[in-house]
Amino acid sequence: MTEEPDLVAAYGYPRAAWLRLNMVSSADGGAWLKGVSGGLSGAGDKRIFGLLRGLADVILAGAATVRVEGYGPVEPRESWRALRVGRSAAPPIAVVTRRLDLDLGGPLFADTEPSARTIVFTTEAAPKDRRREAARSAEVVVAGDERVDLVRATRELRARGLGRILCEGGPRLNAQLSAAGLVDELCLTVSPLLIGGDAARISNGIAAQHALGLAHVLEEDGFLFCRYVREGA
C-alpha cells in the first residue's frame, strides 16, 4: 500500500444491507497458524481489520471462533468517530451457537455497554438453563430447532437496524453463509507464509459455488489485501 490509498473509500459498504466476510489466510490457503488467525496477520492487516470493524453495524462470529480467539466486546476507537455518527461507538458482537457452549461470565457477556449488547443466535435444542443465563446479559434469539437458521439470523439483525454485517468466521460459519447465498463480499488478506499442516481453508464445510468479481488488490510488506464482490450482489 505504497500510495496510502483512501481505505474508507476502498472498503465503504455499497448499501445498507450487506454481508461481508473478512479473513486472513496463508499463501497456501491455511486459515490459522498454531490454532489462531493472529499468527498470519501483519500491521496492514490489523489496520484493515480495525477499519472494517469501525464501518460495520454488527460483527458476526461462530462460537468456536469466539472461544479460540478470546472475543470480548469491541473497544471504541477515536478514528471511528466520524464513521459511526448516529450509531453506537462500537459495533456489537453477534454469536452463532447451537448449544450455547460459551463462557457466559466472560467479558463478551459481562463487560458490554448497553448500546452494544452481545446478541446470541441459538436453537431450541440449547439447554434452557443456558439460555436463561445468557439472557441476563445478552440478547438471546432462538433461530432454529437443531441448527441456527442463518437466513433468519441475518433478517433479525437487519430488523434491528444492523444491516452492514461483518463476519469474522470461522471457516464453518463462512461455508454455511455461502451455502445459504448470504455472502455479498469477501475481504481476504493473503499472508506471505507457507505453513502446511492441517489448518482449514477459510470456507470449510458445505460446498457452494459463487462467482466473484475482484474489486481491488492492495499490497504491503508482501501481504495482499483482496476485496471480492459476489456477482449479482
mmCIF file of C-alpha atoms in Angstrom, residues 74-175:
data_model
loop_
_atom_site.group_PDB
_atom_site.id
_atom_site.type_symbol
_atom_site.label_atom_id
_atom_site.label_comp_id
_atom_site.label_asym_id
_atom_site.label_seq_id
_atom_site.Cartn_x
_atom_site.Cartn_y
_atom_site.Cartn_z
ATOM 1 C CA VAL A 74 -15.305 -4.273 20.729
ATOM 2 C CA GLU A 75 -13.417 -1.293 22.138
ATOM 3 C CA PRO A 76 -14.374 2.056 20.542
ATOM 4 C CA ARG A 77 -11.636 3.907 18.674
ATOM 5 C CA GLU A 78 -11.256 7.640 18.230
ATOM 6 C CA SER A 79 -10.625 7.044 14.499
ATOM 7 C CA TRP A 80 -14.150 5.608 14.207
ATOM 8 C CA ARG A 81 -15.943 8.696 15.492
ATOM 9 C CA ALA A 82 -16.793 10.100 12.038
ATOM 10 C CA LEU A 83 -17.607 6.610 10.688
ATOM 11 C CA ARG A 84 -20.143 5.875 13.392
ATOM 12 C CA VAL A 85 -22.185 9.056 13.609
ATOM 13 C CA GLY A 86 -25.722 8.081 14.631
ATOM 14 C CA ARG A 87 -24.620 4.597 15.729
ATOM 15 C CA SER A 88 -23.146 3.072 18.881
ATOM 16 C CA ALA A 89 -19.487 3.942 19.496
ATOM 17 C CA ALA A 90 -18.557 0.335 18.663
ATOM 18 C CA PRO A 91 -20.442 -2.458 16.911
ATOM 19 C CA PRO A 92 -21.965 -5.288 18.953
ATOM 20 C CA ILE A 93 -20.859 -8.893 18.550
ATOM 21 C CA ALA A 94 -23.412 -11.467 17.352
ATOM 22 C CA VAL A 95 -22.532 -15.093 18.075
ATOM 23 C CA VAL A 96 -23.902 -18.177 16.309
ATOM 24 C CA THR A 97 -24.026 -21.136 18.706
ATOM 25 C CA ARG A 98 -26.118 -24.300 18.620
ATOM 26 C CA ARG A 99 -25.573 -25.319 22.235
ATOM 27 C CA LEU A 100 -24.521 -22.076 23.976
ATOM 28 C CA ASP A 101 -21.153 -23.623 24.830
ATOM 29 C CA LEU A 102 -19.660 -20.226 25.676
ATOM 30 C CA ASP A 103 -18.198 -18.568 28.766
ATOM 31 C CA LEU A 104 -21.342 -16.740 29.815
ATOM 32 C CA GLY A 105 -19.479 -14.997 32.629
ATOM 33 C CA GLY A 106 -16.665 -13.787 30.380
ATOM 34 C CA PRO A 107 -16.042 -10.274 29.041
ATOM 35 C CA LEU A 108 -18.205 -10.747 25.936
ATOM 36 C CA PHE A 109 -21.206 -11.027 28.242
ATOM 37 C CA ALA A 110 -20.163 -9.258 31.431
ATOM 38 C CA ASP A 111 -18.387 -6.184 30.052
ATOM 39 C CA THR A 112 -20.570 -4.952 27.178
ATOM 40 C CA GLU A 113 -22.106 -1.482 27.033
ATOM 41 C CA PRO A 114 -25.919 -1.288 26.841
ATOM 42 C CA SER A 115 -25.653 0.271 23.354
ATOM 43 C CA ALA A 116 -23.610 -2.677 22.060
ATOM 44 C CA ARG A 117 -25.062 -5.627 23.933
ATOM 45 C CA THR A 118 -23.964 -9.033 22.671
ATOM 46 C CA ILE A 119 -26.514 -10.864 20.513
ATOM 47 C CA VAL A 120 -26.690 -14.662 20.641
ATOM 48 C CA PHE A 121 -28.338 -16.759 17.937
ATOM 49 C CA THR A 122 -29.049 -20.237 19.219
ATOM 50 C CA THR A 123 -31.502 -23.120 18.892
ATOM 51 C CA GLU A 124 -34.417 -24.754 20.654
ATOM 52 C CA ALA A 125 -32.030 -27.639 21.351
ATOM 53 C CA ALA A 126 -29.775 -25.445 23.502
ATOM 54 C CA PRO A 127 -30.218 -26.163 27.228
ATOM 55 C CA LYS A 128 -32.923 -23.915 28.653
ATOM 56 C CA ASP A 129 -30.878 -23.078 31.742
ATOM 57 C CA ARG A 130 -28.036 -21.862 29.495
ATOM 58 C CA ARG A 131 -30.490 -19.747 27.506
ATOM 59 C CA ARG A 132 -31.825 -18.173 30.690
ATOM 60 C CA GLU A 133 -28.314 -17.474 31.961
ATOM 61 C CA ALA A 134 -27.231 -15.902 28.657
ATOM 62 C CA ALA A 135 -30.346 -13.722 28.571
ATOM 63 C CA ARG A 136 -29.278 -12.000 31.788
ATOM 64 C CA SER A 137 -26.517 -10.132 29.964
ATOM 65 C CA ALA A 138 -27.155 -10.630 26.235
ATOM 66 C CA GLU A 139 -29.980 -10.600 23.731
ATOM 67 C CA VAL A 140 -30.809 -14.242 23.003
ATOM 68 C CA VAL A 141 -32.608 -15.108 19.760
ATOM 69 C CA VAL A 142 -33.782 -18.676 19.140
ATOM 70 C CA ALA A 143 -33.409 -19.071 15.379
ATOM 71 C CA GLY A 144 -33.895 -22.747 14.666
ATOM 72 C CA ASP A 145 -34.608 -26.145 16.158
ATOM 73 C CA GLU A 146 -31.322 -28.089 15.914
ATOM 74 C CA ARG A 147 -29.277 -25.646 13.807
ATOM 75 C CA VAL A 148 -29.257 -21.869 13.610
ATOM 76 C CA ASP A 149 -31.135 -20.675 10.531
ATOM 77 C CA LEU A 150 -28.704 -18.107 9.161
ATOM 78 C CA VAL A 151 -31.242 -16.557 6.805
ATOM 79 C CA ARG A 152 -33.431 -15.856 9.823
ATOM 80 C CA ALA A 153 -30.445 -14.631 11.846
ATOM 81 C CA THR A 154 -29.440 -12.065 9.211
ATOM 82 C CA ARG A 155 -33.082 -10.990 8.905
ATOM 83 C CA GLU A 156 -33.218 -10.476 12.683
ATOM 84 C CA LEU A 157 -30.072 -8.328 12.573
ATOM 85 C CA ARG A 158 -31.451 -6.173 9.780
ATOM 86 C CA ALA A 159 -34.731 -5.747 11.656
ATOM 87 C CA ARG A 160 -32.638 -4.199 14.434
ATOM 88 C CA GLY A 161 -31.029 -1.751 12.019
ATOM 89 C CA LEU A 162 -27.843 -3.823 11.845
ATOM 90 C CA GLY A 163 -27.700 -4.353 8.090
ATOM 91 C CA ARG A 164 -23.963 -3.925 7.448
ATOM 92 C CA ILE A 165 -22.785 -7.277 8.748
ATOM 93 C CA LEU A 166 -19.090 -8.129 9.113
ATOM 94 C CA CYS A 167 -18.485 -11.865 9.546
ATOM 95 C CA GLU A 168 -15.114 -12.826 11.029
ATOM 96 C CA GLY A 169 -15.605 -16.576 10.691
ATOM 97 C CA GLY A 170 -14.714 -19.159 11.396
ATOM 98 C CA PRO A 171 -14.434 -21.338 8.322
ATOM 99 C CA ARG A 172 -17.506 -23.476 9.081
ATOM 100 C CA LEU A 173 -19.738 -20.454 9.564
ATOM 101 C CA ASN A 174 -18.326 -18.948 6.359
ATOM 102 C CA ALA A 175 -19.239 -22.108 4.451
#
